[in-house]
Amino acid sequence: MNQPTTTPRKSATFDDYALSEIRRAAATGIYDIRGGGAKRRVPHFDDLVFLGASISRYPLEGYRERCGTNVVLGSRFASKPIELKIPITIAGMSFGSLSATAKEALGRGASAVGTSTTTGDGGMTAEERTHSSLLVYQVLPSRYGMNPDDLRRADAIEIVVGQGAKPGGGGMLLGQKISERVADMRVLPVGIDQRSACRHPDWTGPDDLQIKIEELREITDWEKPIYVKVGASRPYYDTALAVKAGADVVVLDGMQGGTAATQEVFIENVGLPTLSAIRPAVQALIDLGLHRKVQLIVSGGVRNGADVAKALALGADVVSIGTAALVALGDNDPALEEEYAKLGTTPGAYDDWHEGRDPAGITTQDPELWKRLDPVKAGRRLANYLAVMTLEAQTIARACGKSHVHNLEPEDLVALTIEAAAMARVPLAGTEWIPGGGVL
Amino acid sequence: MTSGDRTHVVDLASTPLRQLNSALHRLRPDTNQTLWRIANPRGSHSVAVGVDAPITIEIDGHVGYYCAGMNKNATVVVNGNAGVGVAENIMSGTVHVKGDASQSAGATGCGGTLVIDGNASARCGISMKGVDIVVKGNVGHMSAFMAQAGTLAVLGDAGESLGDSIYEARLYVRGAVQGLGADCIEKPMTDHHKAKLARKLAAAGLAGAIDVSQFRRYGSARRLYHFHVDNVY
């Protein structure tokens, strides 16, 4: 007679993923590199809900009563601030990381709904300038493709200090994606594994940054809004220092924000969740008397209009999307399941963007794969998606009685978990308790 | 701002920097306002940045950060010392510093020529992308860090970690090198390289004045071009 035995039990600590990573590391001797942002579960916008109107709050009528969504960026110092029709913009993603057709599609989609796109670590392409009615030109540590003509062709300038996926880290673009065109734009040998610097080459610290911003303003005759982008790590002080240095706009990127390629250990273990970074940044602006005067763009894990509304309610002026925009174009589409399987992955999990074999034709420099992405149709999908997000945010704002999405406020929110309540500094649902007491 | 027969004189003691740079930006390629002299810079930052015209600008005194930043086509002469990032991201033209230069001289420069008569501090030629830099004195540590293309010629000595993480830029040093950075190695100085260096020095106004055989050449070992764990520093 067989003795009863216990069911085989796997460790919660050494789970299947951890075991597979140990085996992979032991076999290869090198860390894992991937694209995207943090995949681990962290407190996020899902952990907040809006209260909506009630006896003491008066709602606006469905889709009929006006609920504004426009936002002006750069009104602090720029003589030509830009106006977005919706509070959602497209984050910086490089040509090199993305195909030229993907960049064109992003421009087409964003322009159709009156918002901007952003260049990335590789310079400005003709495709994105032609198809983006509003284009933000990034000034990155590498300065790949940097030149004064493109600087003047841009509608705004974004100095990138860090990214949410890798605060303190530089970039990498592996040789598979360093095509002749990419290499030429970056002044690099074709096919090498390229490293983007993590430090700017000609300034160090906030005092230097102020002088750098002034130089860019002088070169562009004080016309362009100047953004400063930081990865979420010390959001109160980074925001304050960016403002002190003269930024018109602060871009704050949480750890769920994507990257083209970096170490998995970096993505998952460095930086703050987006939810926890917004209120300290907003507090810095309030303390300086510049909330809504220096605009705050928040990115990292924004997926739908509810996320947009929650970010705005916490004090952001605009949200920025990257990963979600790529999905709207066609990235990780289940229709490509067979092809993802050939790459050893599955739709929804594909993140080896650095390998350049994206069957959707988005994160690749393979001209044959490029052809798979129709920039007109993909741009249309992005425009639809952006319109839906905007409608959703308006729906929530009206339900809270707001005639503009910027009138949403923390008072409209409660949290479903203690962690989210502490990070977002809103009460735990059903209580008046904000854990942490609001201390920075 | 005053104009002599041919030279426009701008006194920064009385003229706002914005007014100067704005005037310089309005110049077209066929301008006849080709000679400019700037007095009393007094360490001002961003003097003559973003110029794109075939003109000559002479600055009498010391300048602060980013003088002649992103220069195109112009010749800028600094009769004094230059602060951080002189000629940063220069595209073309010539920038000549008669004194010493601070950190990051010629940073990310894409073309043109930068000549420094004195010494240059740390990170000279950092991330250079095609500019030719000639330093008649010494350069500080981490010079030519991640240098991608172009030439850095140093008539004096070089500090620690010269050419760290270098790509395809060419480095020539006549004096002592305190140390080479990651993936930077000494390479043979052939007649071909001597001839190239001689042309670069001539373009910097040193034709025939320097014995190029006294220089040693440095460049990339290219061990970091394809990332491998055995090559990690």
XYZ file of C-alpha atoms in Angstrom, chain A:
440
model
C 0.000 0.000 0.000
C 1.372 3.384 -1.021
C 2.145 5.817 1.748
C 0.426 9.228 1.460
C 2.825 11.903 0.270
C 2.668 15.647 0.166
C 2.119 17.457 -3.096
C 5.373 18.662 -4.665
C 5.804 22.214 -3.497
C 7.710 24.967 -5.269
C 9.374 27.750 -3.390
C 7.729 31.140 -3.381
C 11.192 32.612 -3.234
C 12.848 30.379 -5.809
C 9.937 30.519 -8.210
C 10.065 29.288 -11.809
C 11.300 32.619 -13.105
C 14.062 32.895 -10.511
C 15.190 29.360 -11.241
C 15.205 29.941 -14.968
C 17.274 33.085 -14.533
C 19.810 31.243 -12.367
C 20.154 28.591 -15.067
C 20.397 31.186 -17.830
C 23.072 33.130 -15.929
C 25.019 29.965 -15.195
C 24.945 28.956 -18.831
C 25.860 32.303 -20.366
C 27.894 34.237 -17.809
C 26.195 37.488 -18.695
C 23.258 39.403 -17.342
C 19.932 39.467 -19.114
C 19.167 42.415 -21.339
C 15.665 43.316 -22.445
C 13.388 46.145 -23.363
C 10.338 47.570 -21.626
C 9.825 48.677 -18.060
C 9.431 46.989 -14.699
C 7.209 43.916 -14.931
C 6.943 43.222 -11.232
C 3.732 44.176 -9.470
C 4.076 47.545 -7.797
C 1.443 49.907 -6.406
C -0.060 51.622 -9.396
C -3.000 53.636 -10.654
C -5.161 50.499 -10.392
C -4.935 50.912 -6.640
C -6.803 54.198 -6.765
C -10.469 54.889 -7.502
C -12.360 58.097 -8.083
C -15.174 59.020 -5.765
C -17.336 60.667 -8.405
C -20.115 63.113 -7.701
C -22.582 62.790 -4.860
C -24.900 65.036 -2.902
C -22.020 67.340 -2.100
C -20.444 67.214 -5.584
C -22.203 68.153 -8.816
C -21.409 66.191 -12.022
C -21.342 67.377 -15.619
C -23.507 65.812 -18.277
C -22.013 62.805 -20.040
C -20.293 63.542 -23.317
C -22.192 66.799 -23.941
C -21.102 69.373 -21.431
C -17.701 70.799 -22.169
C -14.710 69.235 -20.495
C -11.474 70.756 -21.693
C -8.364 68.703 -22.375
C -5.896 71.188 -23.849
C -2.644 72.094 -22.176
C 0.011 74.704 -22.880
C 3.607 73.682 -22.275
C 6.491 76.084 -21.892
C 4.755 79.241 -20.839
C 7.376 79.991 -18.188
C 10.191 81.244 -20.414
C 9.648 80.195 -24.034
C 8.382 82.799 -26.450
C 6.715 80.052 -28.448
C 5.087 77.636 -26.001
C 3.298 74.686 -27.524
C -0.317 73.715 -27.030
C -1.442 70.114 -26.963
C -5.092 69.406 -27.618
C -5.008 66.404 -25.334
C -3.078 65.805 -22.103
C -1.282 62.792 -23.527
C 1.969 62.891 -25.463
C 4.339 60.355 -26.985
C 7.525 59.646 -25.075
C 10.998 59.757 -26.548
C 11.898 56.642 -28.488
C 14.873 56.636 -30.781
C 15.204 55.902 -34.419
C 17.532 52.962 -34.075
C 15.505 51.452 -31.337
C 12.408 51.853 -33.512
C 12.037 51.535 -37.247
C 11.582 54.627 -39.389
C 8.081 53.423 -40.223
C 7.239 53.202 -36.537
C 8.520 56.736 -36.002
C 6.406 57.899 -38.910
C 3.356 56.116 -37.507
C 3.850 57.738 -34.114
C 3.985 61.119 -35.794
C 0.914 60.478 -37.854
C -1.120 59.241 -34.903
C -0.086 61.983 -32.522
C -0.575 64.751 -35.065
C -4.056 63.517 -35.903
C -5.185 64.243 -32.365
C -3.120 67.352 -31.798
C -0.323 66.143 -29.611
C 3.434 65.813 -29.806
C 6.019 63.114 -30.311
C 9.589 63.029 -29.033
C 12.777 62.050 -30.822
C 15.051 59.812 -28.745
C 18.685 58.822 -28.487
C 19.673 58.918 -32.126
C 18.723 62.254 -33.540
C 15.830 63.522 -35.577
C 14.684 61.682 -38.689
C 12.984 63.241 -41.662
C 10.123 60.809 -41.200
C 9.235 61.996 -37.725
C 9.755 65.705 -38.442
C 7.576 65.470 -41.546
C 4.762 63.618 -39.833
C 4.876 65.188 -36.363
C 3.170 68.537 -36.215
C 4.713 68.997 -32.779
C 8.100 67.401 -32.208
C 10.173 67.468 -29.040
C 13.912 67.102 -29.652
C 15.845 65.280 -26.975
C 19.280 66.379 -25.791
C 20.828 63.251 -24.346
C 24.224 62.466 -22.870
C 25.329 60.730 -26.055
C 24.357 63.715 -28.254
C 23.953 61.304 -31.144
C 22.724 63.239 -34.152
C 22.748 66.514 -32.234
C 22.989 69.586 -34.427
C 21.765 73.164 -34.254
C 19.592 72.877 -37.356
C 17.434 70.132 -35.854
C 17.447 72.002 -32.573
C 15.857 74.944 -34.348
C 13.510 72.711 -36.340
C 12.096 71.284 -33.124
C 9.042 72.635 -31.360
C 10.474 71.957 -27.924
C 13.695 70.647 -26.402
C 13.965 67.928 -23.773
C 17.181 67.525 -21.789
C 17.244 63.918 -20.669
C 18.879 63.360 -17.318
C 17.412 59.937 -16.715
C 14.784 57.370 -17.543
C 12.429 55.574 -15.206
C 13.582 52.175 -16.388
C 17.173 52.974 -15.520
C 17.800 56.076 -13.407
C 21.553 56.531 -13.413
C 22.073 54.256 -16.376
C 23.090 54.870 -19.938
C 21.603 53.249 -22.972
C 22.625 50.435 -25.204
C 21.763 49.549 -28.743
C 23.152 46.231 -29.792
C 24.886 45.610 -33.059
C 21.940 43.931 -34.720
C 20.245 47.322 -34.893
C 23.219 49.463 -35.877
C 22.390 49.554 -39.565
C 24.256 51.806 -41.973
C 21.685 54.557 -41.537
C 21.675 54.317 -37.752
C 25.474 54.188 -37.662
C 25.721 57.194 -39.932
C 23.368 59.261 -37.786
C 25.295 58.342 -34.652
C 28.810 58.450 -36.165
C 29.566 54.875 -35.149
C 30.877 51.794 -36.933
C 28.139 49.641 -38.444
C 27.157 46.602 -36.408
C 28.906 47.334 -33.128
C 27.231 47.143 -29.747
C 26.677 50.797 -28.991
C 26.784 52.295 -25.540
C 25.087 55.596 -24.744
C 26.694 57.597 -21.988
C 24.968 57.939 -18.633
C 26.477 61.372 -17.900
C 26.178 64.506 -19.964
C 29.531 65.407 -21.481
C 29.539 69.120 -20.759
C 27.667 69.757 -17.556
C 27.604 68.337 -14.042
C 25.013 69.185 -11.452
C 22.190 71.705 -11.223
C 24.332 74.835 -11.455
C 25.832 73.669 -14.715
C 22.428 72.559 -15.951
C 21.164 76.099 -15.552
C 23.950 77.354 -17.785
C 23.318 74.573 -20.285
C 19.658 75.489 -20.493
C 20.596 79.103 -21.046
C 22.920 78.070 -23.878
C 20.136 76.121 -25.577
C 17.824 79.079 -25.167
C 20.401 81.419 -26.668
C 20.976 79.112 -29.631
C 17.241 78.946 -30.278
C 16.595 82.612 -29.459
C 14.494 81.789 -26.392
C 11.694 80.442 -28.556
C 11.500 76.801 -27.539
C 10.064 75.304 -24.387
C 12.779 73.391 -22.573
C 11.880 70.231 -20.707
C 14.062 68.364 -18.239
C 13.384 64.634 -17.991
C 14.332 62.644 -14.914
C 13.884 59.055 -13.896
C 11.871 58.747 -10.719
C 14.323 58.375 -7.871
C 14.357 61.600 -5.825
C 11.385 63.342 -7.394
C 11.021 66.190 -4.909
C 14.607 67.351 -5.176
C 15.041 66.555 -8.856
C 11.940 68.549 -9.699
C 13.032 71.443 -7.533
C 16.496 71.429 -9.067
C 15.164 71.229 -12.607
C 12.935 74.195 -11.893
C 15.794 76.070 -10.276
C 17.872 75.378 -13.379
C 15.213 77.029 -15.498
C 13.127 74.231 -16.938
C 9.790 75.134 -18.482
C 8.566 71.574 -18.101
C 9.611 68.635 -15.917
C 9.190 65.108 -17.243
C 9.038 62.450 -14.560
C 9.385 58.823 -15.627
C 8.520 55.987 -13.247
C 10.062 52.519 -13.175
C 7.314 51.035 -15.329
C 8.427 53.312 -18.132
C 10.030 51.389 -20.941
C 13.508 51.383 -22.381
C 14.774 50.026 -25.668
C 17.292 47.832 -23.905
C 18.969 47.590 -20.574
C 19.786 45.067 -17.901
C 16.812 43.256 -16.372
C 18.331 43.708 -12.929
C 18.405 47.461 -13.496
C 14.849 47.719 -14.783
C 13.367 45.780 -11.902
C 15.471 47.070 -9.029
C 16.333 50.727 -9.549
C 13.947 53.645 -9.347
C 10.509 54.386 -7.994
C 7.076 53.244 -9.101
C 5.290 55.995 -10.975
C 2.534 56.260 -8.360
C 4.994 57.077 -5.611
C 6.798 59.775 -7.561
C 4.022 62.132 -8.578
C 3.060 63.736 -5.299
C 6.626 64.626 -4.231
C 7.226 66.224 -7.630
C 3.976 68.157 -7.413
C 4.822 69.209 -3.872
C 8.110 70.639 -5.101
C 6.245 72.711 -7.676
C 3.745 73.876 -5.066
C 6.515 74.793 -2.647
C 8.113 76.886 -5.371
C 4.792 78.499 -6.267
C 5.025 77.072 -9.781
C 2.461 74.278 -9.916
C 0.662 74.524 -13.282
C 3.195 77.200 -14.285
C 6.043 74.772 -14.767
C 4.234 71.855 -16.302
C 4.732 68.282 -15.097
C 4.635 65.386 -17.535
C 4.336 61.955 -15.937
C 5.129 58.678 -17.641
C 5.584 55.039 -16.760
C 2.792 52.516 -17.031
C -0.004 54.718 -18.373
C -2.460 52.472 -20.217
C -5.913 54.048 -20.349
C -7.956 57.122 -19.642
C -8.360 56.227 -16.009
C -4.589 56.256 -15.585
C -4.514 59.624 -17.334
C -7.200 61.033 -15.063
C -5.508 59.705 -11.939
C -2.133 61.154 -12.887
C -3.733 64.533 -13.576
C -5.718 64.387 -10.348
C -2.483 63.843 -8.460
C -1.136 67.015 -10.023
C 0.415 66.161 -13.374
C -0.353 68.372 -16.367
C 0.248 65.760 -19.043
C 1.022 62.059 -19.256
C 3.386 60.494 -21.704
C 3.145 57.028 -23.214
C 5.704 54.809 -24.876
C 4.990 51.127 -24.387
C 1.251 51.643 -24.795
C 1.817 53.574 -28.006
C 3.868 50.710 -29.423
C 1.101 48.265 -28.542
C -1.374 50.502 -30.331
C 0.863 50.395 -33.399
C 0.840 46.596 -33.295
C 3.569 45.495 -30.906
C 2.985 42.158 -29.141
C -0.100 41.508 -31.249
C -1.618 38.033 -30.620
C -2.063 37.708 -34.383
C 1.712 37.202 -34.524
C 1.690 34.364 -32.012
C 3.422 31.850 -34.256
C 6.245 34.225 -34.992
C 6.708 35.152 -31.373
C 6.846 31.428 -30.571
C 9.758 31.081 -32.997
C 11.560 33.698 -30.904
C 10.890 31.670 -27.769
C 8.270 33.993 -26.391
C 4.602 34.826 -26.602
C 2.491 37.905 -27.339
C 2.365 40.113 -24.279
C 5.756 38.940 -23.069
C 7.995 39.831 -25.994
C 10.638 42.234 -24.749
C 13.813 41.332 -26.644
C 13.508 44.532 -28.599
C 17.283 44.904 -28.670
C 17.643 41.848 -30.869
C 15.977 43.609 -33.754
C 13.802 40.677 -34.814
C 10.438 42.185 -33.940
C 7.876 40.446 -36.178
C 5.625 43.498 -35.903
C 8.255 45.593 -37.682
C 8.412 48.179 -34.900
C 11.540 47.603 -32.801
C 13.766 46.550 -35.662
C 16.128 47.884 -38.295
C 15.529 44.974 -40.662
C 14.136 46.519 -43.863
C 12.078 43.424 -44.576
C 10.452 43.578 -41.166
C 9.876 47.325 -41.563
C 7.575 46.568 -44.460
C 5.187 44.788 -42.147
C 4.197 48.039 -40.470
C 1.947 50.256 -42.533
C 2.606 53.687 -41.001
C -0.723 55.068 -42.173
C -2.810 52.286 -40.643
C -0.644 52.106 -37.542
C -0.895 55.856 -37.132
C -4.648 55.590 -37.378
C -4.687 52.964 -34.623
C -2.601 55.220 -32.406
C -4.889 58.175 -33.081
C -7.914 56.044 -32.177
C -6.264 54.885 -28.993
C -5.294 58.409 -27.946
C -8.828 59.605 -28.654
C -10.285 56.819 -26.529
C -7.962 57.593 -23.638
C -8.945 61.232 -23.818
C -12.656 60.397 -23.888
C -12.205 58.120 -20.902
C -10.380 60.794 -18.937
C -13.104 63.292 -19.810
C -15.773 60.813 -18.723
C -14.203 60.530 -15.308
C -13.614 64.257 -15.026
C -17.250 65.009 -15.820
C -18.364 62.438 -13.266
C -16.312 64.374 -10.747
C -17.901 67.634 -11.870
C -14.854 69.037 -13.621
C -15.058 71.234 -16.708
C -11.410 70.601 -17.514
C -9.352 67.514 -16.837
C -6.871 69.687 -14.964
C -9.538 70.449 -12.410
C -9.290 66.893 -11.133
C -7.608 66.872 -7.743
C -6.393 64.488 -5.063
C -9.632 65.022 -3.169
C -11.373 63.112 -5.960
C -9.378 59.966 -5.191
C -9.106 57.270 -2.568
C -6.784 54.299 -2.419
C -7.600 50.615 -2.222
C -4.397 49.631 -0.442
C -2.380 51.114 2.356
C 0.686 51.231 0.143
C -1.098 53.159 -2.585
C -2.634 55.507 -0.021
C 0.786 56.291 1.382
C 2.374 56.779 -2.034
C -0.415 58.801 -3.610
C -1.148 60.644 -0.351
C -4.865 60.083 -0.614
C -7.042 58.401 2.033
C -7.461 54.690 2.229
C -10.963 53.971 0.897
C -13.617 54.247 3.578
C -11.280 56.034 5.964
C -9.746 59.449 6.435
C -6.352 57.881 6.902
C -3.388 58.848 4.761
C -0.536 56.616 5.906
C 2.797 58.322 6.303
C 1.388 61.654 7.294
C 2.472 63.305 4.086
C 6.090 63.595 5.178
C 8.449 63.658 2.199
